[in-house]
PDB file of C-alpha atoms and ligand atoms in Angstrom:
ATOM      1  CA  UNK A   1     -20.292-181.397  24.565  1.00 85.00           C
ATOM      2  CA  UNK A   2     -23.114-179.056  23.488  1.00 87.00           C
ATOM      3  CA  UNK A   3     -25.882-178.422  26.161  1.00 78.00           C
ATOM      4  CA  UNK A   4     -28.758-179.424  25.316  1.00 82.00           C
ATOM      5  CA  UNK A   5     -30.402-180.016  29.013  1.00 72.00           C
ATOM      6  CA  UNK A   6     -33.168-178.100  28.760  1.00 72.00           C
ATOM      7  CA  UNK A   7     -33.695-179.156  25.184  1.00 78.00           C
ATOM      8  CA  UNK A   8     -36.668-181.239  27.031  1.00 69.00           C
ATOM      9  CA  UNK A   9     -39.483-180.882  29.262  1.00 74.00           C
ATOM     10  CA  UNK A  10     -38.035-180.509  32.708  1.00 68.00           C
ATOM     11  CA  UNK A  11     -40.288-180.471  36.417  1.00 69.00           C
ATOM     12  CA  UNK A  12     -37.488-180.965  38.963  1.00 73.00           C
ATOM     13  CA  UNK A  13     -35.462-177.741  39.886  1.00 81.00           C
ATOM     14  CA  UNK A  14     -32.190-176.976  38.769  1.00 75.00           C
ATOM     15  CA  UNK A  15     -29.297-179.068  40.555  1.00 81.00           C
ATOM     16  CA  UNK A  16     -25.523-179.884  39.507  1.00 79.00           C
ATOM     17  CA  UNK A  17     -26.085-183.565  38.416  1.00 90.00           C
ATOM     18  CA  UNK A  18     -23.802-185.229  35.720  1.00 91.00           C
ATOM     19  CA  UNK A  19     -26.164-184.172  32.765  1.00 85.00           C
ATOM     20  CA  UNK A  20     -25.490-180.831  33.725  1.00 82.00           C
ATOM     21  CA  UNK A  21     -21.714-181.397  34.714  1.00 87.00           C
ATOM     22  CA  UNK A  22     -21.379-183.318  31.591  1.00 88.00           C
ATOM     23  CA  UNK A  23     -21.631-179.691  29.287  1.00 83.00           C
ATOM     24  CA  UNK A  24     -21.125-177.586  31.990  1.00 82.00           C
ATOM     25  CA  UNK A  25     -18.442-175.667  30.020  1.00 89.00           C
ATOM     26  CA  UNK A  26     -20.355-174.773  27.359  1.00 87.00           C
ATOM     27  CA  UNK A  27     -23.743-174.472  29.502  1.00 88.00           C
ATOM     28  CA  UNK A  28     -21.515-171.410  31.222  1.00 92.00           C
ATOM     29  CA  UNK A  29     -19.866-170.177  28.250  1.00 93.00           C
ATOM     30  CA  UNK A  30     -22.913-169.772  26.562  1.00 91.00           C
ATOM     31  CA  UNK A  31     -25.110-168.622  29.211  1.00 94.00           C
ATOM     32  CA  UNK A  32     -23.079-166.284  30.947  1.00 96.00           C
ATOM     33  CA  UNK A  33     -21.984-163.490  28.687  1.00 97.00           C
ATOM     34  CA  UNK A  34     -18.525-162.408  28.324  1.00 97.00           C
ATOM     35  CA  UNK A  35     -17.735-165.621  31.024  1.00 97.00           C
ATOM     36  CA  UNK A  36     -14.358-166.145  29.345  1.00 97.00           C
ATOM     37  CA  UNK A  37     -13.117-162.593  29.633  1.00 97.00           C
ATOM     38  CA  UNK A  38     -14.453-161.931  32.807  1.00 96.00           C
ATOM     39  CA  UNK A  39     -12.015-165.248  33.719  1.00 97.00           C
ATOM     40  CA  UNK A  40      -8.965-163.801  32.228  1.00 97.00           C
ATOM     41  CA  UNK A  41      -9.821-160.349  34.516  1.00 97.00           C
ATOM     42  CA  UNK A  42     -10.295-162.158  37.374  1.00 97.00           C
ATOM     43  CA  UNK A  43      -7.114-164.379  36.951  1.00 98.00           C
ATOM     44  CA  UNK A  44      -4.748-161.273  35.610  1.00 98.00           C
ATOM     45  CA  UNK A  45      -6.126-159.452  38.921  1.00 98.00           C
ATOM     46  CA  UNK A  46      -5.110-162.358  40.831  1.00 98.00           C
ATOM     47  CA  UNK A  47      -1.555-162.604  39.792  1.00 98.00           C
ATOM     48  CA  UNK A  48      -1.307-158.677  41.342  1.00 98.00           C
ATOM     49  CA  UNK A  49      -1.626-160.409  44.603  1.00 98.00           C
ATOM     50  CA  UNK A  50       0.031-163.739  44.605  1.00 98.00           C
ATOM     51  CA  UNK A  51       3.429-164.901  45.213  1.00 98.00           C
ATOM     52  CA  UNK A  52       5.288-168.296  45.577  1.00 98.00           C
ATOM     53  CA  UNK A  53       3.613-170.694  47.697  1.00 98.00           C
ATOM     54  CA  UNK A  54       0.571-168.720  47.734  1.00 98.00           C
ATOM     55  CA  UNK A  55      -2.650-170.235  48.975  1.00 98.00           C
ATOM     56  CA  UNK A  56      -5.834-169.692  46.055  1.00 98.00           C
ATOM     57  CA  UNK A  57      -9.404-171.543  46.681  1.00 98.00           C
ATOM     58  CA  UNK A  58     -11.923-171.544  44.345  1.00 98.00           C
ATOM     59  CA  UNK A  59     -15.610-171.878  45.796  1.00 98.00           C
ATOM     60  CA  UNK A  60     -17.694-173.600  43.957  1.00 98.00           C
ATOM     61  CA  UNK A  61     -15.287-174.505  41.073  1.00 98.00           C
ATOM     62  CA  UNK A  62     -17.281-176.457  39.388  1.00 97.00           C
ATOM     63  CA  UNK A  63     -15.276-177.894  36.481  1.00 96.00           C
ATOM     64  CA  UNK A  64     -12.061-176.092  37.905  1.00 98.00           C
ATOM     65  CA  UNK A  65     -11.820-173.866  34.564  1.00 97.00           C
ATOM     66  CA  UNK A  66     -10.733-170.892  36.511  1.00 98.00           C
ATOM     67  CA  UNK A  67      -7.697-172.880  38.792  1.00 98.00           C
ATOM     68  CA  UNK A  68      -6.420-174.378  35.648  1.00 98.00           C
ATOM     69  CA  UNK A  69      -6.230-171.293  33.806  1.00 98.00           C
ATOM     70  CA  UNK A  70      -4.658-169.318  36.877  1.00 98.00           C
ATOM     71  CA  UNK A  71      -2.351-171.844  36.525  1.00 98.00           C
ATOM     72  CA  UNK A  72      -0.919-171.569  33.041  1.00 97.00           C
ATOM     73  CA  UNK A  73      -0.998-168.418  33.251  1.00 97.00           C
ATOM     74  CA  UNK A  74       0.894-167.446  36.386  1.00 97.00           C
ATOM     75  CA  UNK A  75       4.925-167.311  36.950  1.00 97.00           C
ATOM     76  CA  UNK A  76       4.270-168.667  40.660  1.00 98.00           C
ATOM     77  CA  UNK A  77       4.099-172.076  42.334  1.00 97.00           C
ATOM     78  CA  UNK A  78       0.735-171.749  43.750  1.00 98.00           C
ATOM     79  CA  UNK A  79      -1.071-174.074  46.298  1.00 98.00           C
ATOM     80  CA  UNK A  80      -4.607-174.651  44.348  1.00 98.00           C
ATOM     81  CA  UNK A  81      -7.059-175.415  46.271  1.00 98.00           C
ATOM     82  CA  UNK A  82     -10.922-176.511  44.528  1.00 98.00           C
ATOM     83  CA  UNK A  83     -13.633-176.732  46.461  1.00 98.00           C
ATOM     84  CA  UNK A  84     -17.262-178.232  44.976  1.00 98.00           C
ATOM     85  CA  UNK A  85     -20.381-180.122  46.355  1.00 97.00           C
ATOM     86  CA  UNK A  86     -21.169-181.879  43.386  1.00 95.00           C
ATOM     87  CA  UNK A  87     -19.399-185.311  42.791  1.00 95.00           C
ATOM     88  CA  UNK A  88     -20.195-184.885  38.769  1.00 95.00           C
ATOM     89  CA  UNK A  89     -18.450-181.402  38.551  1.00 95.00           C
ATOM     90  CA  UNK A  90     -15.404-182.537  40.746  1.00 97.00           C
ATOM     91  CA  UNK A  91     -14.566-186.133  38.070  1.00 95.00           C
ATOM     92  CA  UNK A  92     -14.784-183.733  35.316  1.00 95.00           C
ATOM     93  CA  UNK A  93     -12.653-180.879  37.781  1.00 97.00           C
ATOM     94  CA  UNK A  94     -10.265-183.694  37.998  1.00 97.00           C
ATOM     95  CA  UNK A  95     -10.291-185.473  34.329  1.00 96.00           C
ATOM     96  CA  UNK A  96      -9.097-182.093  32.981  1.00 96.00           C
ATOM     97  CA  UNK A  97      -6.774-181.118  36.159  1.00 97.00           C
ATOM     98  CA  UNK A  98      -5.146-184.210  34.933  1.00 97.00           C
ATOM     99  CA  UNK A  99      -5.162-183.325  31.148  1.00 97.00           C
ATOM    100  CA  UNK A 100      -3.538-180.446  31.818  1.00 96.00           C
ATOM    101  CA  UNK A 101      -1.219-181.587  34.196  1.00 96.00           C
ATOM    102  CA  UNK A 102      -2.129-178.988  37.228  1.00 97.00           C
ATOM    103  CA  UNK A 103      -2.215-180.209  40.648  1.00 97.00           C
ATOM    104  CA  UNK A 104      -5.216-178.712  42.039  1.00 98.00           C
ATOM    105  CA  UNK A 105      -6.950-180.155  45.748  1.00 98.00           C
ATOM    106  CA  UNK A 106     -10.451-181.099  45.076  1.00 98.00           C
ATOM    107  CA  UNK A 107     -12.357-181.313  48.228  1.00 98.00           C
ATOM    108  CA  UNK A 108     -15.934-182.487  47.817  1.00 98.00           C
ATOM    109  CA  UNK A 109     -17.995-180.875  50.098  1.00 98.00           C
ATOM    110  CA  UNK A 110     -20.106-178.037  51.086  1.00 98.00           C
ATOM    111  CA  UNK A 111     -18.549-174.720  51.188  1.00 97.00           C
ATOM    112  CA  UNK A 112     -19.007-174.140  55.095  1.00 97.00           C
ATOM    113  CA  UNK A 113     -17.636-177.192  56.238  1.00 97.00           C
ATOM    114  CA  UNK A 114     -14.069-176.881  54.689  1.00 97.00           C
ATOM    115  CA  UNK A 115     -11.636-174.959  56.730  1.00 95.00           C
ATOM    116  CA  UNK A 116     -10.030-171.905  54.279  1.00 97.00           C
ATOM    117  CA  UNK A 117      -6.906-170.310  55.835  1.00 94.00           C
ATOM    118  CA  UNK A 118      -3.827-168.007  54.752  1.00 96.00           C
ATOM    119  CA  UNK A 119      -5.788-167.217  51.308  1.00 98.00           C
ATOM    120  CA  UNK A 120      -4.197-164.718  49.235  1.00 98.00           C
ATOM    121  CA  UNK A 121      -6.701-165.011  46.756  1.00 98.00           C
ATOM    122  CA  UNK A 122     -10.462-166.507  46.854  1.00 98.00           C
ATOM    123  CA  UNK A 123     -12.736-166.831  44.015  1.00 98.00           C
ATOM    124  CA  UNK A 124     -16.176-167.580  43.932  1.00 98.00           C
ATOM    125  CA  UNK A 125     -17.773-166.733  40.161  1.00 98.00           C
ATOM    126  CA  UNK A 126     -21.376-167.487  40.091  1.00 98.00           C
ATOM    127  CA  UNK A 127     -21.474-169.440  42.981  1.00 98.00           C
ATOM    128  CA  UNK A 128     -22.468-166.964  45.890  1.00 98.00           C
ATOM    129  CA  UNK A 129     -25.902-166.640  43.970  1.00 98.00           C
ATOM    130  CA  UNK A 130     -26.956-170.177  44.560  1.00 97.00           C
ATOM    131  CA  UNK A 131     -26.275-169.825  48.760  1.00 98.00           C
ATOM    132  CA  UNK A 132     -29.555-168.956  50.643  1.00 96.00           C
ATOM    133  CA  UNK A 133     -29.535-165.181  51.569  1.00 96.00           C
ATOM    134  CA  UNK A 134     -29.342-165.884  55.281  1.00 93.00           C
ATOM    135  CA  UNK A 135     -26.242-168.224  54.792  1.00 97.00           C
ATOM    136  CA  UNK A 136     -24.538-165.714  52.366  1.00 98.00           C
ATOM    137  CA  UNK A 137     -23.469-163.203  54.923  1.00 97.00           C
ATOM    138  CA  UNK A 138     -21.424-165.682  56.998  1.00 97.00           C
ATOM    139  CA  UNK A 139     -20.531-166.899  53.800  1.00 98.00           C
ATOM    140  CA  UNK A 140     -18.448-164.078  53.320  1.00 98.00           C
ATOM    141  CA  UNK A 141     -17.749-163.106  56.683  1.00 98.00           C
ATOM    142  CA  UNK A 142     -15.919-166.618  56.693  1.00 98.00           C
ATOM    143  CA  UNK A 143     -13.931-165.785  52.962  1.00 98.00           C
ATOM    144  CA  UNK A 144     -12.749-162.886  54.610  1.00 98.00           C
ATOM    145  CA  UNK A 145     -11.922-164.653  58.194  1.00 98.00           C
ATOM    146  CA  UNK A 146      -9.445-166.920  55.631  1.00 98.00           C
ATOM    147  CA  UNK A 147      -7.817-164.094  53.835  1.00 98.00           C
ATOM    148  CA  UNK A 148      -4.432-162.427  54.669  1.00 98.00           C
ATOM    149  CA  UNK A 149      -4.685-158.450  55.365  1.00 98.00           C
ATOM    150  CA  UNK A 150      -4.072-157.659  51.915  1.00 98.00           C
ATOM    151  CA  UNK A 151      -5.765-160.107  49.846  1.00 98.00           C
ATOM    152  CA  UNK A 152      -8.558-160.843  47.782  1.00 98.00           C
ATOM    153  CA  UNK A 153     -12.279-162.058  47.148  1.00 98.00           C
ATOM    154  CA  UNK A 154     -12.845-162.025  43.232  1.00 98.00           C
ATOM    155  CA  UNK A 155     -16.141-162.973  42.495  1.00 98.00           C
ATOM    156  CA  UNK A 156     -18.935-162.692  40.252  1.00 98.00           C
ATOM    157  CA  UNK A 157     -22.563-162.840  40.262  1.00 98.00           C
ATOM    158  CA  UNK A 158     -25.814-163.125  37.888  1.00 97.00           C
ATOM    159  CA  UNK A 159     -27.523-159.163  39.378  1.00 98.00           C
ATOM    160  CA  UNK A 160     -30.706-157.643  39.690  1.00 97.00           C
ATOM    161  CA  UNK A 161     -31.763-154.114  39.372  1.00 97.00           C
ATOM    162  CA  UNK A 162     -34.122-152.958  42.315  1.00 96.00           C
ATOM    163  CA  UNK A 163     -35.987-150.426  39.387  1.00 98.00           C
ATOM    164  CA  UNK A 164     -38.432-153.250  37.974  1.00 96.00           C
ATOM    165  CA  UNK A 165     -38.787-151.614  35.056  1.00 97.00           C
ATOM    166  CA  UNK A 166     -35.208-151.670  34.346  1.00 98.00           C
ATOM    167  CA  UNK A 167     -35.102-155.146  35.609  1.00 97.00           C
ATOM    168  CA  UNK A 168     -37.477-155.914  32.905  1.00 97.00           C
ATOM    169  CA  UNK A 169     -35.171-155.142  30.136  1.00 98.00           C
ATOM    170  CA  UNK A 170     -32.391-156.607  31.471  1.00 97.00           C
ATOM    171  CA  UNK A 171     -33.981-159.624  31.107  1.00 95.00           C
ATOM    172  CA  UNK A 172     -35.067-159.241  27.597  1.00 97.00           C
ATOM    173  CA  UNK A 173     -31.460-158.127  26.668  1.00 97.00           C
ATOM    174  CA  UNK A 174     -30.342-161.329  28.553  1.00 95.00           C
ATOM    175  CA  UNK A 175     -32.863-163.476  26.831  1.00 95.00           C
ATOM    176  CA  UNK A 176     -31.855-162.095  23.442  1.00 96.00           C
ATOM    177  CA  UNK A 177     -28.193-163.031  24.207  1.00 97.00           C
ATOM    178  CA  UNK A 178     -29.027-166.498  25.020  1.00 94.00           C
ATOM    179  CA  UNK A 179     -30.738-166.643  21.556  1.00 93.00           C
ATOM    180  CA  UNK A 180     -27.777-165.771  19.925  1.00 96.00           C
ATOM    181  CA  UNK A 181     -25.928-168.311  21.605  1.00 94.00           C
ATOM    182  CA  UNK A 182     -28.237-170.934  20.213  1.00 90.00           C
ATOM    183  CA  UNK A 183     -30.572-171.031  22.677  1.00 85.00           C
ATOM    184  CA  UNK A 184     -34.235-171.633  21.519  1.00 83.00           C
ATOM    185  CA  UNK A 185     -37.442-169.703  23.515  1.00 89.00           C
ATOM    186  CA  UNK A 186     -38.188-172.900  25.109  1.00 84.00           C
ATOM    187  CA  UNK A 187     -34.774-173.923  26.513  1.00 84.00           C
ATOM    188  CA  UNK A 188     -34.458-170.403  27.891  1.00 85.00           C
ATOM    189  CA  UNK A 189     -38.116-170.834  29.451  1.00 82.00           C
ATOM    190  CA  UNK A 190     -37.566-174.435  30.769  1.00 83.00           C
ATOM    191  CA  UNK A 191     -34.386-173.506  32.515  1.00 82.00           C
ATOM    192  CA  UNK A 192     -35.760-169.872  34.077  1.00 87.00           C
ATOM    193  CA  UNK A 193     -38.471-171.721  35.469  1.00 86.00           C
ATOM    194  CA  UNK A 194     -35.728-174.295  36.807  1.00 82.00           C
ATOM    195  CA  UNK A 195     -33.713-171.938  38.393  1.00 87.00           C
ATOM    196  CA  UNK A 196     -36.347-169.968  40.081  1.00 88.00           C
ATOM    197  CA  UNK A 197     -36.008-169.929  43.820  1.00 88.00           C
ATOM    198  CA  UNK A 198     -32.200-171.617  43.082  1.00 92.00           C
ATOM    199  CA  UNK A 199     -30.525-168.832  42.030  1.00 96.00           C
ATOM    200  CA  UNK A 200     -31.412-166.115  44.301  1.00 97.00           C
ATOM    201  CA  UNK A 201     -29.528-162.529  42.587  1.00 97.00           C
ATOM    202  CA  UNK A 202     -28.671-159.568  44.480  1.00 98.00           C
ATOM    203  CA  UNK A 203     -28.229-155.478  43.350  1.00 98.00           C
ATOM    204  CA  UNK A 204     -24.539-154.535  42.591  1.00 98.00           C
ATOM    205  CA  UNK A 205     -25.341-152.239  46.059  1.00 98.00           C
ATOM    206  CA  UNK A 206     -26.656-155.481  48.230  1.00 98.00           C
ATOM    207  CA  UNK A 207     -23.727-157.253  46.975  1.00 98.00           C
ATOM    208  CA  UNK A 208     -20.989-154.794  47.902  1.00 98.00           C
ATOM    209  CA  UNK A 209     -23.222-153.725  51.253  1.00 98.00           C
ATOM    210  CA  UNK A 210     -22.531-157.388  52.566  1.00 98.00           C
ATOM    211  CA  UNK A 211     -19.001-157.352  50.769  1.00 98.00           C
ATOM    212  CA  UNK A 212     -18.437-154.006  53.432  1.00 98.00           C
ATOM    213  CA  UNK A 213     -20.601-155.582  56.491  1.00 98.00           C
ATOM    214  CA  UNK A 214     -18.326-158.330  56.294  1.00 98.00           C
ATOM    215  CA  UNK A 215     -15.135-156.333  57.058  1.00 98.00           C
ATOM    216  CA  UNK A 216     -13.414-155.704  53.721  1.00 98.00           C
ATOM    217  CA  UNK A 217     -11.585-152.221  53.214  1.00 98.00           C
ATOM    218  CA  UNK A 218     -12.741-151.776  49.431  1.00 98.00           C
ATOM    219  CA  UNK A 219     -14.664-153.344  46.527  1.00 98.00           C
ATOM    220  CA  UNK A 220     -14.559-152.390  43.081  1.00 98.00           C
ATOM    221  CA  UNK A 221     -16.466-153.504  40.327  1.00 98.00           C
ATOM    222  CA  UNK A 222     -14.238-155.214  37.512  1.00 97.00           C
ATOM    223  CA  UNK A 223     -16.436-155.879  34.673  1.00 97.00           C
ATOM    224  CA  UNK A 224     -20.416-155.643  34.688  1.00 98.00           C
ATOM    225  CA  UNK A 225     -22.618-156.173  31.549  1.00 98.00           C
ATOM    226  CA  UNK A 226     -26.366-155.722  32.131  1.00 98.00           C
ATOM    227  CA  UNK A 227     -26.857-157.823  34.482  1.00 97.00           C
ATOM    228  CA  UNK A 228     -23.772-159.936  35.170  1.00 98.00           C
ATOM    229  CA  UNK A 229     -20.788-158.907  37.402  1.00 98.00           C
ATOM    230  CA  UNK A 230     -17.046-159.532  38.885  1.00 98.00           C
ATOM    231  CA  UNK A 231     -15.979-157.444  41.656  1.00 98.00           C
ATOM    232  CA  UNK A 232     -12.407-157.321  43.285  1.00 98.00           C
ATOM    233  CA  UNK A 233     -12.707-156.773  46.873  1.00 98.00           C
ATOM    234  CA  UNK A 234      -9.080-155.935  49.494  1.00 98.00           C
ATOM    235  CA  UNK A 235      -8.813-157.198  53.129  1.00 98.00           C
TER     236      UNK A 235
HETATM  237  N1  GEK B   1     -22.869-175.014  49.268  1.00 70.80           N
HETATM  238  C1  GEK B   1     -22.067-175.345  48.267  1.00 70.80           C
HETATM  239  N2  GEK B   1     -20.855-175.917  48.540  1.00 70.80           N
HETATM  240  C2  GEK B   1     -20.016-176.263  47.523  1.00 70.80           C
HETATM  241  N3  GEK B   1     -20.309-176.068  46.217  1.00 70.80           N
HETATM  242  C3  GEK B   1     -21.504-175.520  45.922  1.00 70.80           C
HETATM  243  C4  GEK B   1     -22.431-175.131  46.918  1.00 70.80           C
HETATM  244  N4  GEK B   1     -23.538-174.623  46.311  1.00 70.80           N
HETATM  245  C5  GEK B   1     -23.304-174.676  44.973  1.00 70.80           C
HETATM  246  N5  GEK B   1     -22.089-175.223  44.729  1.00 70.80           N
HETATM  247  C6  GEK B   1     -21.432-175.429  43.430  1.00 70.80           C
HETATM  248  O1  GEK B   1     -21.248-174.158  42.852  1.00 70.80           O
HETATM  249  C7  GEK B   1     -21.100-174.282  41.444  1.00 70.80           C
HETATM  250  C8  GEK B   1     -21.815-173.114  40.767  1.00 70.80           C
HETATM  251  S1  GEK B   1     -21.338-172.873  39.105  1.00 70.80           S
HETATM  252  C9  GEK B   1     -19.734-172.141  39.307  1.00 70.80           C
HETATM  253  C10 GEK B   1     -18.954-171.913  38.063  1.00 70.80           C
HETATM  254  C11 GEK B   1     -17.460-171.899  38.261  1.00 70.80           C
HETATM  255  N6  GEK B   1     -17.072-171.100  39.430  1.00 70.80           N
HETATM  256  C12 GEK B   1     -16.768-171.385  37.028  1.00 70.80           C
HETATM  257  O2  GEK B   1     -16.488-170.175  36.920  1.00 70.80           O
HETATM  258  O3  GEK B   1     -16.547-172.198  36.121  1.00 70.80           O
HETATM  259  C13 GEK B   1     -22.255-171.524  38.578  1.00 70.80           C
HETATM  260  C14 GEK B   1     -23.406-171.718  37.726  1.00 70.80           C
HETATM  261  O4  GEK B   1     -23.691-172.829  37.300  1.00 70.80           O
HETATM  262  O5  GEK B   1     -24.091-170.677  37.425  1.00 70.80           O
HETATM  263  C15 GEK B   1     -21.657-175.652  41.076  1.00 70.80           C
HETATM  264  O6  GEK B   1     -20.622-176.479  40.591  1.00 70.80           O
HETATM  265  C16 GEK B   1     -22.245-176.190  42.388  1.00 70.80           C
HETATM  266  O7  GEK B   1     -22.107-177.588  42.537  1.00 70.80           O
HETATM  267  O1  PPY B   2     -28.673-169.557  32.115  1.00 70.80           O
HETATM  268  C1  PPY B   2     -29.340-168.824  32.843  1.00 70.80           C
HETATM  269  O2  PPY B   2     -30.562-168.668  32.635  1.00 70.80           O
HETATM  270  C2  PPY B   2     -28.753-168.079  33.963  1.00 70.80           C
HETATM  271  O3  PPY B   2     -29.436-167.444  34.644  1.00 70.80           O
HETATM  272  C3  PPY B   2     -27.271-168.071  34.289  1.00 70.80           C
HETATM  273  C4  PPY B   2     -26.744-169.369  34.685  1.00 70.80           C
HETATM  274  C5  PPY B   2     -25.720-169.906  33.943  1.00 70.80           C
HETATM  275  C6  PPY B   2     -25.252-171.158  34.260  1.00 70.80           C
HETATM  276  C7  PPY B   2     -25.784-171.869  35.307  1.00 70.80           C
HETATM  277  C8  PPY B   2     -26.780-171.316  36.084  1.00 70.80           C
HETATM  278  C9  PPY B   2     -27.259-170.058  35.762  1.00 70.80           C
END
């Protein structure tokens, strides 16, 4: 279904509800540039560290796009695990787990209340951004408390550039993307406005600073346009 949520005059703030779950997919396809090939890296850089029986979890996995494409597109017999606080993401996580005939474990809840152990690989794309900054360090700190020496956090996040004049244009080159998707000035206005104080970015630095403060022995940066990002880092 084509998103069209913002198509009206909005005053709440932005939240995961079933209008939004509804279109998610192409909300996120749309609104997050190269989103599908940043997916394919992050699942092809997976497979480099996965083996039979492997554990994956996916924070904040939404629809479960990313689990159900790691799946058909990986020799091993992984254990999947999904994890989302939003009942209307998780029936459409499951509808199309079931569609495609991939056993994935949905657990509806928040992030720090599920227990993550013997991880080989975590992802968390475009989630991290929407945990308060004081919670985001033991955020991580907990990913990489769950990860086997030797695997890895892929994740990716909407950035900001500490140079406000830069800043500045990355906005206008974002906004002009979304307008070639379809999007009209007033949808892209309607949803900014929604998201403010939601979706808190960091700087690529910030992000890799906590990435190294939480313990992890590398992080590279995978794919970045303007100001969008997937980073790989090793425990
Ligand atoms: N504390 C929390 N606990 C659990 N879930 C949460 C929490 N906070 C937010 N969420 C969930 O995190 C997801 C973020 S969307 C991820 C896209 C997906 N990764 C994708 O690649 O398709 C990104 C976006 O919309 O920009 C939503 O489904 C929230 O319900
Ligand atoms: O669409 C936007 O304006 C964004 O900032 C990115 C985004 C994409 C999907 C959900 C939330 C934020």
């Amino acid at each position: 279904m084509i998103d069209k949520v913002f198509n009206k005059t909005i005053s709440k703030q932005f939240e995961f509800d079933e209008e939004v779950a509804s279109v998610f997919d192409d909300m996120l396809e749309r609104s997050v540039p190269f989103y599908k090939q940043m997916q394919k890296l992050s699942i092809s850089f997976a497979n480099n560290f996965l083996k039979d029986n492997s554990y994956v979890y996916d924070l904040g996995c939404s629809t479960a796009s990313t689990l159900i494409e790691l799946s058909k597109n990986s020799s091993f017999k992984l254990n999947l695990v999904g994890i989302d606080n939003s009942n209307a993401m998780l029936d459409h996580a499951s509808k199309k787990a079931n569609a495609f005939g991939v056993n994935i474990k949905l657990l509806n809840d928040d992030i720090f209340n599920v227990e993550l152990k013997n991880a080989s690989v975590v992802f968390s794309n475009y989630t991290l951004q929407f945990i308060r900054p004081i919670n985001r360090e033991k955020l991580v700190k907990k990913i990489y408390d769950s990860l086997e020496v030797g695997g890895v956090f892929i994740f990716s996040e909407k950035l900001v550039s500490q140079d406000s004049f830069l800043n500045k244009q990355f906005i206008d080159e974002y906004y002009s993307f979304k307008k070639a998707q379809g999007y009209s000035e007033f949808e892209i206005a309607q949803k900014r406005e929604a998201l403010e104080n939601v979706l808190i970015p960091y700087t690529e630095e910030e992000n890799k600073k906590m990435i190294k403060d939480a313990g992890f022995k590398h992080c590279e940066t995978l794919f970045r346009w303007v100001n969008f990002a997937t980073f790989i880092a090793i425990k």
